[in-house]
Amino acid sequence: MTKTETSPGTAEPLAFAFEHCEALVREGDPDRYFATLFAPAAFRPHLFALSAFSLTIARVRDAATNPMAGEIRLQWWRDALQGEARGDVKANPVAAALDDAIVTRRLGRQPFVDLIDARVFDLYDDPMPRVNDLEGYCGETASSLIRLGALTLCDGAEPGGAAAAGHAGVAYGVIGLLRALPWHARNGQVYLPADILKQHGVTREDIVTGRGGPGLLGAAADLRALARRHLDAFEKARATIAPAALPAFLPTALVEPSLAMMERPGYDPLNTVIALPRWRRLWRLWRGSRKA
């Protein structure tokens, strides 16, 4: 457990909060859970706090009965980050752990607010308008989480690699959305940019009704190409990252094997489950850690 600047009376609640975050990430975001295990032990509780916050915000749509209820939940998190929430914010274990991470590791609060703002899109059924919008969405979510992890590992000091974090997050985010496409389609969500869908003659209805078709295969191929471009740009920018910050980028090691699975014959974006076996995921992360 990392040392935090807390009084003895707050140590026990914080320990529970960190354990809660770790369990939440282990169950709901195994990529980042296993990647965090390759980071120095002293930093893991705060890294789990960041991932638990991201996962909690990503799940707001599932927890809310309608978009307005989701907006209210997101506003609570904005208020909590800005010290304006009513009641005891630290009664929420994720909020308590996140606040300790922000204070102890000297993180800014605005990136977390920006992540919340980006997730408002999740509450509605509108398609992603353009490729640039998708890149911006991934930048404010996946890229921001990588950047915050890098800052955490450097105790708030500049970790370098801001552009690398941007590219890594877009590559990882795009692949994550493609992996989740079957689930999102069943829930009426479309993250595939409308401009790409139009180029391939695909409509939102084709996706949410499960019709798919050759056009969807072409659109998915374009998105894989987008992920590869950002992955290549990340690799070129890797040298700009401070060595201590490299564990924050480890989930990117899972992009290439996911792409390979999607490029096998018979891949169906709406029905094929893309899930790396646990042993292969760990092996890829181990190789990535050695490279780091």
PDB file of C-alpha atoms in Angstrom:
ATOM      1  CA  MET A   1       0.000   0.000   0.000  1.00  0.00           C
ATOM      2  CA  THR A   2       1.330   3.413  -0.876  1.00  0.00           C
ATOM      3  CA  LYS A   3       2.064   5.963   1.803  1.00  0.00           C
ATOM      4  CA  THR A   4      -0.434   8.793   1.796  1.00  0.00           C
ATOM      5  CA  GLU A   5      -0.503  11.972   3.800  1.00  0.00           C
ATOM      6  CA  THR A   6      -3.407  10.998   6.046  1.00  0.00           C
ATOM      7  CA  SER A   7      -4.002  10.942   9.759  1.00  0.00           C
ATOM      8  CA  PRO A   8      -4.320   7.596  11.567  1.00  0.00           C
ATOM      9  CA  GLY A   9      -8.078   8.073  11.757  1.00  0.00           C
ATOM     10  CA  THR A  10      -8.411   8.161   7.984  1.00  0.00           C
ATOM     11  CA  ALA A  11      -6.040   5.299   7.212  1.00  0.00           C
ATOM     12  CA  GLU A  12      -8.604   2.520   7.613  1.00  0.00           C
ATOM     13  CA  PRO A  13     -11.323   4.088   5.399  1.00  0.00           C
ATOM     14  CA  LEU A  14      -8.715   4.820   2.746  1.00  0.00           C
ATOM     15  CA  ALA A  15      -7.432   1.258   2.850  1.00  0.00           C
ATOM     16  CA  PHE A  16     -10.999   0.058   2.204  1.00  0.00           C
ATOM     17  CA  ALA A  17     -11.382   2.595  -0.617  1.00  0.00           C
ATOM     18  CA  PHE A  18      -8.203   1.414  -2.331  1.00  0.00           C
ATOM     19  CA  GLU A  19      -9.225  -2.241  -1.963  1.00  0.00           C
ATOM     20  CA  HIS A  20     -12.649  -1.426  -3.389  1.00  0.00           C
ATOM     21  CA  CYS A  21     -11.096   0.296  -6.418  1.00  0.00           C
ATOM     22  CA  GLU A  22      -8.732  -2.603  -7.055  1.00  0.00           C
ATOM     23  CA  ALA A  23     -11.586  -5.115  -6.928  1.00  0.00           C
ATOM     24  CA  LEU A  24     -13.719  -2.937  -9.198  1.00  0.00           C
ATOM     25  CA  VAL A  25     -10.978  -2.716 -11.834  1.00  0.00           C
ATOM     26  CA  ARG A  26     -10.097  -6.407 -11.549  1.00  0.00           C
ATOM     27  CA  GLU A  27     -13.695  -7.330 -12.359  1.00  0.00           C
ATOM     28  CA  GLY A  28     -14.615  -4.614 -14.836  1.00  0.00           C
ATOM     29  CA  ASP A  29     -11.417  -3.632 -16.656  1.00  0.00           C
ATOM     30  CA  PRO A  30      -9.001  -6.585 -16.713  1.00  0.00           C
ATOM     31  CA  ASP A  31      -6.723  -4.952 -19.301  1.00  0.00           C
ATOM     32  CA  ARG A  32      -5.876  -2.071 -16.988  1.00  0.00           C
ATOM     33  CA  TYR A  33      -5.946  -4.296 -13.909  1.00  0.00           C
ATOM     34  CA  PHE A  34      -3.217  -6.608 -15.204  1.00  0.00           C
ATOM     35  CA  ALA A  35      -1.267  -3.704 -16.708  1.00  0.00           C
ATOM     36  CA  THR A  36      -1.223  -1.973 -13.314  1.00  0.00           C
ATOM     37  CA  LEU A  37       0.343  -5.032 -11.699  1.00  0.00           C
ATOM     38  CA  PHE A  38       3.488  -4.296 -13.724  1.00  0.00           C
ATOM     39  CA  ALA A  39       3.781  -0.815 -12.164  1.00  0.00           C
ATOM     40  CA  PRO A  40       5.792  -0.264  -8.950  1.00  0.00           C
ATOM     41  CA  ALA A  41       3.748  -1.446  -5.968  1.00  0.00           C
ATOM     42  CA  ALA A  42       3.810   1.933  -4.220  1.00  0.00           C
ATOM     43  CA  PHE A  43       1.861   3.538  -7.066  1.00  0.00           C
ATOM     44  CA  ARG A  44      -0.702   0.814  -7.717  1.00  0.00           C
ATOM     45  CA  PRO A  45      -3.426   1.977  -5.280  1.00  0.00           C
ATOM     46  CA  HIS A  46      -3.583   5.383  -6.928  1.00  0.00           C
ATOM     47  CA  LEU A  47      -3.448   3.899 -10.435  1.00  0.00           C
ATOM     48  CA  PHE A  48      -6.363   1.634  -9.495  1.00  0.00           C
ATOM     49  CA  ALA A  49      -8.192   4.715  -8.187  1.00  0.00           C
ATOM     50  CA  LEU A  50      -7.828   6.422 -11.579  1.00  0.00           C
ATOM     51  CA  SER A  51      -9.068   3.348 -13.456  1.00  0.00           C
ATOM     52  CA  ALA A  52     -11.941   2.827 -11.019  1.00  0.00           C
ATOM     53  CA  PHE A  53     -13.055   6.410 -11.546  1.00  0.00           C
ATOM     54  CA  SER A  54     -12.902   5.991 -15.332  1.00  0.00           C
ATOM     55  CA  LEU A  55     -14.845   2.729 -15.147  1.00  0.00           C
ATOM     56  CA  THR A  56     -17.474   4.234 -12.846  1.00  0.00           C
ATOM     57  CA  ILE A  57     -18.049   7.157 -15.203  1.00  0.00           C
ATOM     58  CA  ALA A  58     -18.216   4.790 -18.192  1.00  0.00           C
ATOM     59  CA  ARG A  59     -20.953   2.814 -16.430  1.00  0.00           C
ATOM     60  CA  VAL A  60     -23.223   5.772 -15.695  1.00  0.00           C
ATOM     61  CA  ARG A  61     -25.492   5.005 -18.651  1.00  0.00           C
ATOM     62  CA  ASP A  62     -26.072   1.478 -17.317  1.00  0.00           C
ATOM     63  CA  ALA A  63     -26.806   2.753 -13.823  1.00  0.00           C
ATOM     64  CA  ALA A  64     -29.179   5.537 -14.904  1.00  0.00           C
ATOM     65  CA  THR A  65     -32.781   5.048 -15.967  1.00  0.00           C
ATOM     66  CA  ASN A  66     -32.623   7.832 -18.580  1.00  0.00           C
ATOM     67  CA  PRO A  67     -30.177  10.415 -19.951  1.00  0.00           C
ATOM     68  CA  MET A  68     -31.271  13.113 -17.509  1.00  0.00           C
ATOM     69  CA  ALA A  69     -30.615  10.804 -14.563  1.00  0.00           C
ATOM     70  CA  GLY A  70     -27.217  10.104 -16.077  1.00  0.00           C
ATOM     71  CA  GLU A  71     -26.516  13.839 -16.398  1.00  0.00           C
ATOM     72  CA  ILE A  72     -27.306  14.239 -12.693  1.00  0.00           C
ATOM     73  CA  ARG A  73     -24.881  11.452 -11.762  1.00  0.00           C
ATOM     74  CA  LEU A  74     -22.142  13.011 -13.862  1.00  0.00           C
ATOM     75  CA  GLN A  75     -22.804  16.415 -12.296  1.00  0.00           C
ATOM     76  CA  TRP A  76     -22.327  14.864  -8.842  1.00  0.00           C
ATOM     77  CA  TRP A  77     -18.851  13.764  -9.908  1.00  0.00           C
ATOM     78  CA  ARG A  78     -18.056  17.221 -11.287  1.00  0.00           C
ATOM     79  CA  ASP A  79     -19.144  18.763  -8.004  1.00  0.00           C
ATOM     80  CA  ALA A  80     -17.175  16.190  -6.039  1.00  0.00           C
ATOM     81  CA  LEU A  81     -14.001  17.004  -7.952  1.00  0.00           C
ATOM     82  CA  GLN A  82     -14.529  20.739  -7.510  1.00  0.00           C
ATOM     83  CA  GLY A  83     -15.442  20.561  -3.823  1.00  0.00           C
ATOM     84  CA  GLU A  84     -19.056  21.558  -4.388  1.00  0.00           C
ATOM     85  CA  ALA A  85     -20.901  18.288  -3.762  1.00  0.00           C
ATOM     86  CA  ARG A  86     -23.351  18.030  -0.902  1.00  0.00           C
ATOM     87  CA  GLY A  87     -22.810  15.490   1.849  1.00  0.00           C
ATOM     88  CA  ASP A  88     -19.736  13.432   2.609  1.00  0.00           C
ATOM     89  CA  VAL A  89     -18.115  12.804  -0.759  1.00  0.00           C
ATOM     90  CA  LYS A  90     -15.531  10.513   0.807  1.00  0.00           C
ATOM     91  CA  ALA A  91     -18.290   8.104   1.803  1.00  0.00           C
ATOM     92  CA  ASN A  92     -17.995   7.008  -1.827  1.00  0.00           C
ATOM     93  CA  PRO A  93     -14.889   4.781  -1.878  1.00  0.00           C
ATOM     94  CA  VAL A  94     -13.976   5.629  -5.487  1.00  0.00           C
ATOM     95  CA  ALA A  95     -14.266   9.359  -4.769  1.00  0.00           C
ATOM     96  CA  ALA A  96     -12.214   8.973  -1.590  1.00  0.00           C
ATOM     97  CA  ALA A  97      -9.435   7.036  -3.321  1.00  0.00           C
ATOM     98  CA  LEU A  98      -9.429   9.417  -6.283  1.00  0.00           C
ATOM     99  CA  ASP A  99      -9.184  12.477  -4.057  1.00  0.00           C
ATOM    100  CA  ASP A 100      -6.208  10.946  -2.251  1.00  0.00           C
ATOM    101  CA  ALA A 101      -4.546  10.219  -5.609  1.00  0.00           C
ATOM    102  CA  ILE A 102      -5.103  13.791  -6.793  1.00  0.00           C
ATOM    103  CA  VAL A 103      -3.719  15.337  -3.597  1.00  0.00           C
ATOM    104  CA  THR A 104      -0.844  12.917  -2.978  1.00  0.00           C
ATOM    105  CA  ARG A 105       0.369  12.712  -6.574  1.00  0.00           C
ATOM    106  CA  ARG A 106      -0.262  16.408  -7.241  1.00  0.00           C
ATOM    107  CA  LEU A 107      -2.645  15.884 -10.150  1.00  0.00           C
ATOM    108  CA  GLY A 108      -4.805  18.546 -11.722  1.00  0.00           C
ATOM    109  CA  ARG A 109      -8.575  18.192 -11.416  1.00  0.00           C
ATOM    110  CA  GLN A 110      -9.572  19.610 -14.804  1.00  0.00           C
ATOM    111  CA  PRO A 111      -8.601  16.482 -16.820  1.00  0.00           C
ATOM    112  CA  PHE A 112     -11.036  14.469 -14.711  1.00  0.00           C
ATOM    113  CA  VAL A 113     -13.798  17.004 -15.363  1.00  0.00           C
ATOM    114  CA  ASP A 114     -12.982  16.879 -19.082  1.00  0.00           C
ATOM    115  CA  LEU A 115     -13.271  13.076 -18.991  1.00  0.00           C
ATOM    116  CA  ILE A 116     -16.718  13.405 -17.405  1.00  0.00           C
ATOM    117  CA  ASP A 117     -17.778  15.918 -20.063  1.00  0.00           C
ATOM    118  CA  ALA A 118     -16.668  13.539 -22.830  1.00  0.00           C
ATOM    119  CA  ARG A 119     -18.747  10.746 -21.330  1.00  0.00           C
ATOM    120  CA  VAL A 120     -21.965  12.763 -21.687  1.00  0.00           C
ATOM    121  CA  PHE A 121     -21.995  11.390 -25.242  1.00  0.00           C
ATOM    122  CA  ASP A 122     -22.509   7.900 -23.811  1.00  0.00           C
ATOM    123  CA  LEU A 123     -25.889   8.853 -22.358  1.00  0.00           C
ATOM    124  CA  TYR A 124     -27.519   9.395 -25.743  1.00  0.00           C
ATOM    125  CA  ASP A 125     -28.046   7.310 -28.876  1.00  0.00           C
ATOM    126  CA  ASP A 126     -26.613   9.787 -31.375  1.00  0.00           C
ATOM    127  CA  PRO A 127     -23.928   8.368 -33.703  1.00  0.00           C
ATOM    128  CA  MET A 128     -20.400   9.754 -33.557  1.00  0.00           C
ATOM    129  CA  PRO A 129     -20.460  12.470 -36.277  1.00  0.00           C
ATOM    130  CA  ARG A 130     -16.934  12.346 -37.718  1.00  0.00           C
ATOM    131  CA  VAL A 131     -13.570  10.628 -37.365  1.00  0.00           C
ATOM    132  CA  ASN A 132     -12.190  13.772 -35.714  1.00  0.00           C
ATOM    133  CA  ASP A 133     -14.940  13.555 -33.100  1.00  0.00           C
ATOM    134  CA  LEU A 134     -14.036   9.940 -32.381  1.00  0.00           C
ATOM    135  CA  GLU A 135     -10.367  10.866 -31.981  1.00  0.00           C
ATOM    136  CA  GLY A 136     -11.360  13.690 -29.636  1.00  0.00           C
ATOM    137  CA  TYR A 137     -13.582  11.370 -27.598  1.00  0.00           C
ATOM    138  CA  CYS A 138     -10.775   8.812 -27.221  1.00  0.00           C
ATOM    139  CA  GLY A 139      -8.370  11.623 -26.420  1.00  0.00           C
ATOM    140  CA  GLU A 140     -10.495  12.917 -23.538  1.00  0.00           C
ATOM    141  CA  THR A 141     -11.087   9.405 -22.170  1.00  0.00           C
ATOM    142  CA  ALA A 142      -8.437   6.751 -22.922  1.00  0.00           C
ATOM    143  CA  SER A 143      -5.600   9.174 -23.697  1.00  0.00           C
ATOM    144  CA  SER A 144      -6.368  11.290 -20.656  1.00  0.00           C
ATOM    145  CA  LEU A 145      -6.285   8.229 -18.410  1.00  0.00           C
ATOM    146  CA  ILE A 146      -2.859   7.251 -19.767  1.00  0.00           C
ATOM    147  CA  ARG A 147      -1.578  10.784 -19.266  1.00  0.00           C
ATOM    148  CA  LEU A 148      -2.906  10.902 -15.701  1.00  0.00           C
ATOM    149  CA  GLY A 149      -1.320   7.515 -14.980  1.00  0.00           C
ATOM    150  CA  ALA A 150       2.010   8.833 -16.270  1.00  0.00           C
ATOM    151  CA  LEU A 151       1.735  11.901 -14.035  1.00  0.00           C
ATOM    152  CA  THR A 152       0.893   9.664 -11.076  1.00  0.00           C
ATOM    153  CA  LEU A 153       3.990   7.532 -11.668  1.00  0.00           C
ATOM    154  CA  CYS A 154       6.089  10.717 -11.701  1.00  0.00           C
ATOM    155  CA  ASP A 155       4.440  12.234  -8.594  1.00  0.00           C
ATOM    156  CA  GLY A 156       2.956  15.062 -10.612  1.00  0.00           C
ATOM    157  CA  ALA A 157       6.216  15.984 -12.333  1.00  0.00           C
ATOM    158  CA  GLU A 158       6.187  16.310 -16.113  1.00  0.00           C
ATOM    159  CA  PRO A 159       6.441  12.742 -17.493  1.00  0.00           C
ATOM    160  CA  GLY A 160       6.931  13.757 -21.104  1.00  0.00           C
ATOM    161  CA  GLY A 161       5.154  11.928 -23.871  1.00  0.00           C
ATOM    162  CA  ALA A 162       2.019  14.077 -24.071  1.00  0.00           C
ATOM    163  CA  ALA A 163       1.713  13.389 -27.801  1.00  0.00           C
ATOM    164  CA  ALA A 164       2.546   9.722 -27.212  1.00  0.00           C
ATOM    165  CA  ALA A 165      -0.307   9.498 -24.687  1.00  0.00           C
ATOM    166  CA  GLY A 166      -2.655  11.061 -27.212  1.00  0.00           C
ATOM    167  CA  HIS A 167      -1.826   8.533 -29.917  1.00  0.00           C
ATOM    168  CA  ALA A 168      -1.737   5.573 -27.525  1.00  0.00           C
ATOM    169  CA  GLY A 169      -5.151   6.434 -26.130  1.00  0.00           C
ATOM    170  CA  VAL A 170      -6.763   6.780 -29.547  1.00  0.00           C
ATOM    171  CA  ALA A 171      -5.313   3.448 -30.707  1.00  0.00           C
ATOM    172  CA  TYR A 172      -6.440   1.684 -27.542  1.00  0.00           C
ATOM    173  CA  GLY A 173      -9.788   3.484 -27.449  1.00  0.00           C
ATOM    174  CA  VAL A 174     -10.713   2.684 -31.060  1.00  0.00           C
ATOM    175  CA  ILE A 175      -9.911  -0.995 -30.572  1.00  0.00           C
ATOM    176  CA  GLY A 176     -11.912  -1.022 -27.347  1.00  0.00           C
ATOM    177  CA  LEU A 177     -14.939   0.403 -29.138  1.00  0.00           C
ATOM    178  CA  LEU A 178     -14.627  -2.178 -31.915  1.00  0.00           C
ATOM    179  CA  ARG A 179     -14.421  -4.973 -29.341  1.00  0.00           C
ATOM    180  CA  ALA A 180     -17.515  -3.578 -27.620  1.00  0.00           C
ATOM    181  CA  LEU A 181     -19.462  -3.040 -30.856  1.00  0.00           C
ATOM    182  CA  PRO A 182     -21.778  -6.067 -30.411  1.00  0.00           C
ATOM    183  CA  TRP A 183     -22.725  -4.953 -26.900  1.00  0.00           C
ATOM    184  CA  HIS A 184     -23.094  -1.284 -27.845  1.00  0.00           C
ATOM    185  CA  ALA A 185     -25.272  -2.195 -30.844  1.00  0.00           C
ATOM    186  CA  ARG A 186     -27.667  -4.146 -28.649  1.00  0.00           C
ATOM    187  CA  ASN A 187     -27.954  -1.064 -26.435  1.00  0.00           C
ATOM    188  CA  GLY A 188     -28.616   1.319 -29.292  1.00  0.00           C
ATOM    189  CA  GLN A 189     -25.210   3.014 -29.186  1.00  0.00           C
ATOM    190  CA  VAL A 190     -23.105   3.709 -32.271  1.00  0.00           C
ATOM    191  CA  TYR A 191     -19.537   4.941 -31.808  1.00  0.00           C
ATOM    192  CA  LEU A 192     -18.536   4.328 -35.433  1.00  0.00           C
ATOM    193  CA  PRO A 193     -18.231   7.757 -37.103  1.00  0.00           C
ATOM    194  CA  ALA A 194     -21.144   8.655 -39.347  1.00  0.00           C
ATOM    195  CA  ASP A 195     -18.832   9.887 -42.109  1.00  0.00           C
ATOM    196  CA  ILE A 196     -17.146   6.474 -42.358  1.00  0.00           C
ATOM    197  CA  LEU A 197     -20.486   4.664 -42.227  1.00  0.00           C
ATOM    198  CA  LYS A 198     -21.811   6.866 -45.040  1.00  0.00           C
ATOM    199  CA  GLN A 199     -18.795   6.077 -47.214  1.00  0.00           C
ATOM    200  CA  HIS A 200     -19.628   2.377 -46.898  1.00  0.00           C
ATOM    201  CA  GLY A 201     -23.397   2.705 -47.223  1.00  0.00           C
ATOM    202  CA  VAL A 202     -24.103   1.704 -43.625  1.00  0.00           C
ATOM    203  CA  THR A 203     -26.854   3.256 -41.497  1.00  0.00           C
ATOM    204  CA  ARG A 204     -27.309   3.377 -37.751  1.00  0.00           C
ATOM    205  CA  GLU A 205     -30.279   1.036 -38.150  1.00  0.00           C
ATOM    206  CA  ASP A 206     -28.068  -1.531 -39.889  1.00  0.00           C
ATOM    207  CA  ILE A 207     -25.960  -1.656 -36.746  1.00  0.00           C
ATOM    208  CA  VAL A 208     -28.521  -1.506 -33.940  1.00  0.00           C
ATOM    209  CA  THR A 209     -30.768  -4.069 -35.651  1.00  0.00           C
ATOM    210  CA  GLY A 210     -27.841  -6.432 -36.218  1.00  0.00           C
ATOM    211  CA  ARG A 211     -28.067  -6.442 -40.019  1.00  0.00           C
ATOM    212  CA  GLY A 212     -24.442  -5.450 -40.541  1.00  0.00           C
ATOM    213  CA  GLY A 213     -23.348  -6.471 -44.022  1.00  0.00           C
ATOM    214  CA  PRO A 214     -20.284  -5.943 -46.234  1.00  0.00           C
ATOM    215  CA  GLY A 215     -20.361  -2.201 -45.689  1.00  0.00           C
ATOM    216  CA  LEU A 216     -19.855  -2.648 -41.968  1.00  0.00           C
ATOM    217  CA  LEU A 217     -16.832  -4.843 -42.635  1.00  0.00           C
ATOM    218  CA  GLY A 218     -15.359  -2.006 -44.683  1.00  0.00           C
ATOM    219  CA  ALA A 219     -16.095   0.564 -41.990  1.00  0.00           C
ATOM    220  CA  ALA A 220     -14.483  -1.650 -39.346  1.00  0.00           C
ATOM    221  CA  ALA A 221     -11.418  -2.046 -41.579  1.00  0.00           C
ATOM    222  CA  ASP A 222     -11.127   1.749 -41.850  1.00  0.00           C
ATOM    223  CA  LEU A 223     -11.217   2.045 -38.069  1.00  0.00           C
ATOM    224  CA  ARG A 224      -8.542  -0.614 -37.697  1.00  0.00           C
ATOM    225  CA  ALA A 225      -6.397   1.380 -40.114  1.00  0.00           C
ATOM    226  CA  LEU A 226      -7.008   4.464 -37.967  1.00  0.00           C
ATOM    227  CA  ALA A 227      -5.908   2.551 -34.862  1.00  0.00           C
ATOM    228  CA  ARG A 228      -2.757   1.364 -36.635  1.00  0.00           C
ATOM    229  CA  ARG A 229      -1.837   4.895 -37.675  1.00  0.00           C
ATOM    230  CA  HIS A 230      -2.071   6.075 -34.086  1.00  0.00           C
ATOM    231  CA  LEU A 231      -0.230   3.002 -32.834  1.00  0.00           C
ATOM    232  CA  ASP A 232       2.614   3.723 -35.249  1.00  0.00           C
ATOM    233  CA  ALA A 233       2.696   7.376 -34.162  1.00  0.00           C
ATOM    234  CA  PHE A 234       2.852   6.266 -30.529  1.00  0.00           C
ATOM    235  CA  GLU A 235       5.806   4.005 -31.230  1.00  0.00           C
ATOM    236  CA  LYS A 236       7.647   6.872 -32.924  1.00  0.00           C
ATOM    237  CA  ALA A 237       7.006   9.092 -29.899  1.00  0.00           C
ATOM    238  CA  ARG A 238       7.888   6.459 -27.279  1.00  0.00           C
ATOM    239  CA  ALA A 239      11.357   7.930 -26.700  1.00  0.00           C
ATOM    240  CA  THR A 240       9.796  11.152 -25.381  1.00  0.00           C
ATOM    241  CA  ILE A 241       8.282   9.341 -22.365  1.00  0.00           C
ATOM    242  CA  ALA A 242      10.086   9.445 -19.020  1.00  0.00           C
ATOM    243  CA  PRO A 243      11.124   5.857 -18.084  1.00  0.00           C
ATOM    244  CA  ALA A 244       9.205   6.024 -14.802  1.00  0.00           C
ATOM    245  CA  ALA A 245       5.987   6.809 -16.699  1.00  0.00           C
ATOM    246  CA  LEU A 246       6.133   3.920 -19.178  1.00  0.00           C
ATOM    247  CA  PRO A 247       3.948   1.484 -17.162  1.00  0.00           C
ATOM    248  CA  ALA A 248       0.998   3.835 -17.756  1.00  0.00           C
ATOM    249  CA  PHE A 249       1.247   3.036 -21.481  1.00  0.00           C
ATOM    250  CA  LEU A 250       1.231  -0.756 -21.078  1.00  0.00           C
ATOM    251  CA  PRO A 251      -2.410  -1.339 -22.182  1.00  0.00           C
ATOM    252  CA  THR A 252      -1.275  -0.250 -25.652  1.00  0.00           C
ATOM    253  CA  ALA A 253       0.575  -3.580 -25.896  1.00  0.00           C
ATOM    254  CA  LEU A 254      -2.843  -5.226 -26.328  1.00  0.00           C
ATOM    255  CA  VAL A 255      -3.796  -3.245 -29.433  1.00  0.00           C
ATOM    256  CA  GLU A 256      -1.811  -5.263 -31.976  1.00  0.00           C
ATOM    257  CA  PRO A 257      -3.067  -8.732 -30.933  1.00  0.00           C
ATOM    258  CA  SER A 258      -6.648  -7.420 -30.913  1.00  0.00           C
ATOM    259  CA  LEU A 259      -6.173  -6.066 -34.429  1.00  0.00           C
ATOM    260  CA  ALA A 260      -4.819  -9.442 -35.528  1.00  0.00           C
ATOM    261  CA  MET A 261      -7.921 -11.230 -34.193  1.00  0.00           C
ATOM    262  CA  MET A 262     -10.172  -8.806 -36.063  1.00  0.00           C
ATOM    263  CA  GLU A 263      -8.326  -9.452 -39.313  1.00  0.00           C
ATOM    264  CA  ARG A 264      -8.884 -13.199 -39.310  1.00  0.00           C
ATOM    265  CA  PRO A 265     -11.216 -14.715 -41.919  1.00  0.00           C
ATOM    266  CA  GLY A 266     -14.812 -14.851 -40.800  1.00  0.00           C
ATOM    267  CA  TYR A 267     -14.633 -11.819 -38.507  1.00  0.00           C
ATOM    268  CA  ASP A 268     -18.083 -10.290 -38.008  1.00  0.00           C
ATOM    269  CA  PRO A 269     -18.012  -6.914 -36.202  1.00  0.00           C
ATOM    270  CA  LEU A 270     -21.484  -7.459 -34.746  1.00  0.00           C
ATOM    271  CA  ASN A 271     -21.115 -11.056 -33.608  1.00  0.00           C
ATOM    272  CA  THR A 272     -17.450 -11.979 -33.129  1.00  0.00           C
ATOM    273  CA  VAL A 273     -16.240 -11.713 -29.549  1.00  0.00           C
ATOM    274  CA  ILE A 274     -12.687 -10.342 -29.459  1.00  0.00           C
ATOM    275  CA  ALA A 275     -11.173 -11.413 -26.151  1.00  0.00           C
ATOM    276  CA  LEU A 276      -7.544 -12.325 -25.649  1.00  0.00           C
ATOM    277  CA  PRO A 277      -6.994 -15.408 -23.484  1.00  0.00           C
ATOM    278  CA  ARG A 278      -5.658 -14.456 -20.068  1.00  0.00           C
ATOM    279  CA  TRP A 279      -2.283 -16.083 -20.674  1.00  0.00           C
ATOM    280  CA  ARG A 280      -1.817 -14.226 -23.933  1.00  0.00           C
ATOM    281  CA  ARG A 281      -2.862 -10.911 -22.387  1.00  0.00           C
ATOM    282  CA  LEU A 282      -0.366 -11.354 -19.565  1.00  0.00           C
ATOM    283  CA  TRP A 283       2.367 -12.415 -21.974  1.00  0.00           C
ATOM    284  CA  ARG A 284       1.804  -9.330 -24.136  1.00  0.00           C
ATOM    285  CA  LEU A 285       1.855  -7.070 -21.078  1.00  0.00           C
ATOM    286  CA  TRP A 286       5.014  -8.765 -19.801  1.00  0.00           C
ATOM    287  CA  ARG A 287       6.700  -8.235 -23.161  1.00  0.00           C
ATOM    288  CA  GLY A 288       5.564  -4.627 -23.099  1.00  0.00           C
ATOM    289  CA  SER A 289       6.967  -4.159 -19.598  1.00  0.00           C
ATOM    290  CA  ARG A 290      10.310  -5.558 -20.707  1.00  0.00           C
ATOM    291  CA  LYS A 291      10.329  -3.170 -23.633  1.00  0.00           C
ATOM    292  CA  ALA A 292       9.569  -0.326 -21.246  1.00  0.00           C
TER     293      ALA A 292
END
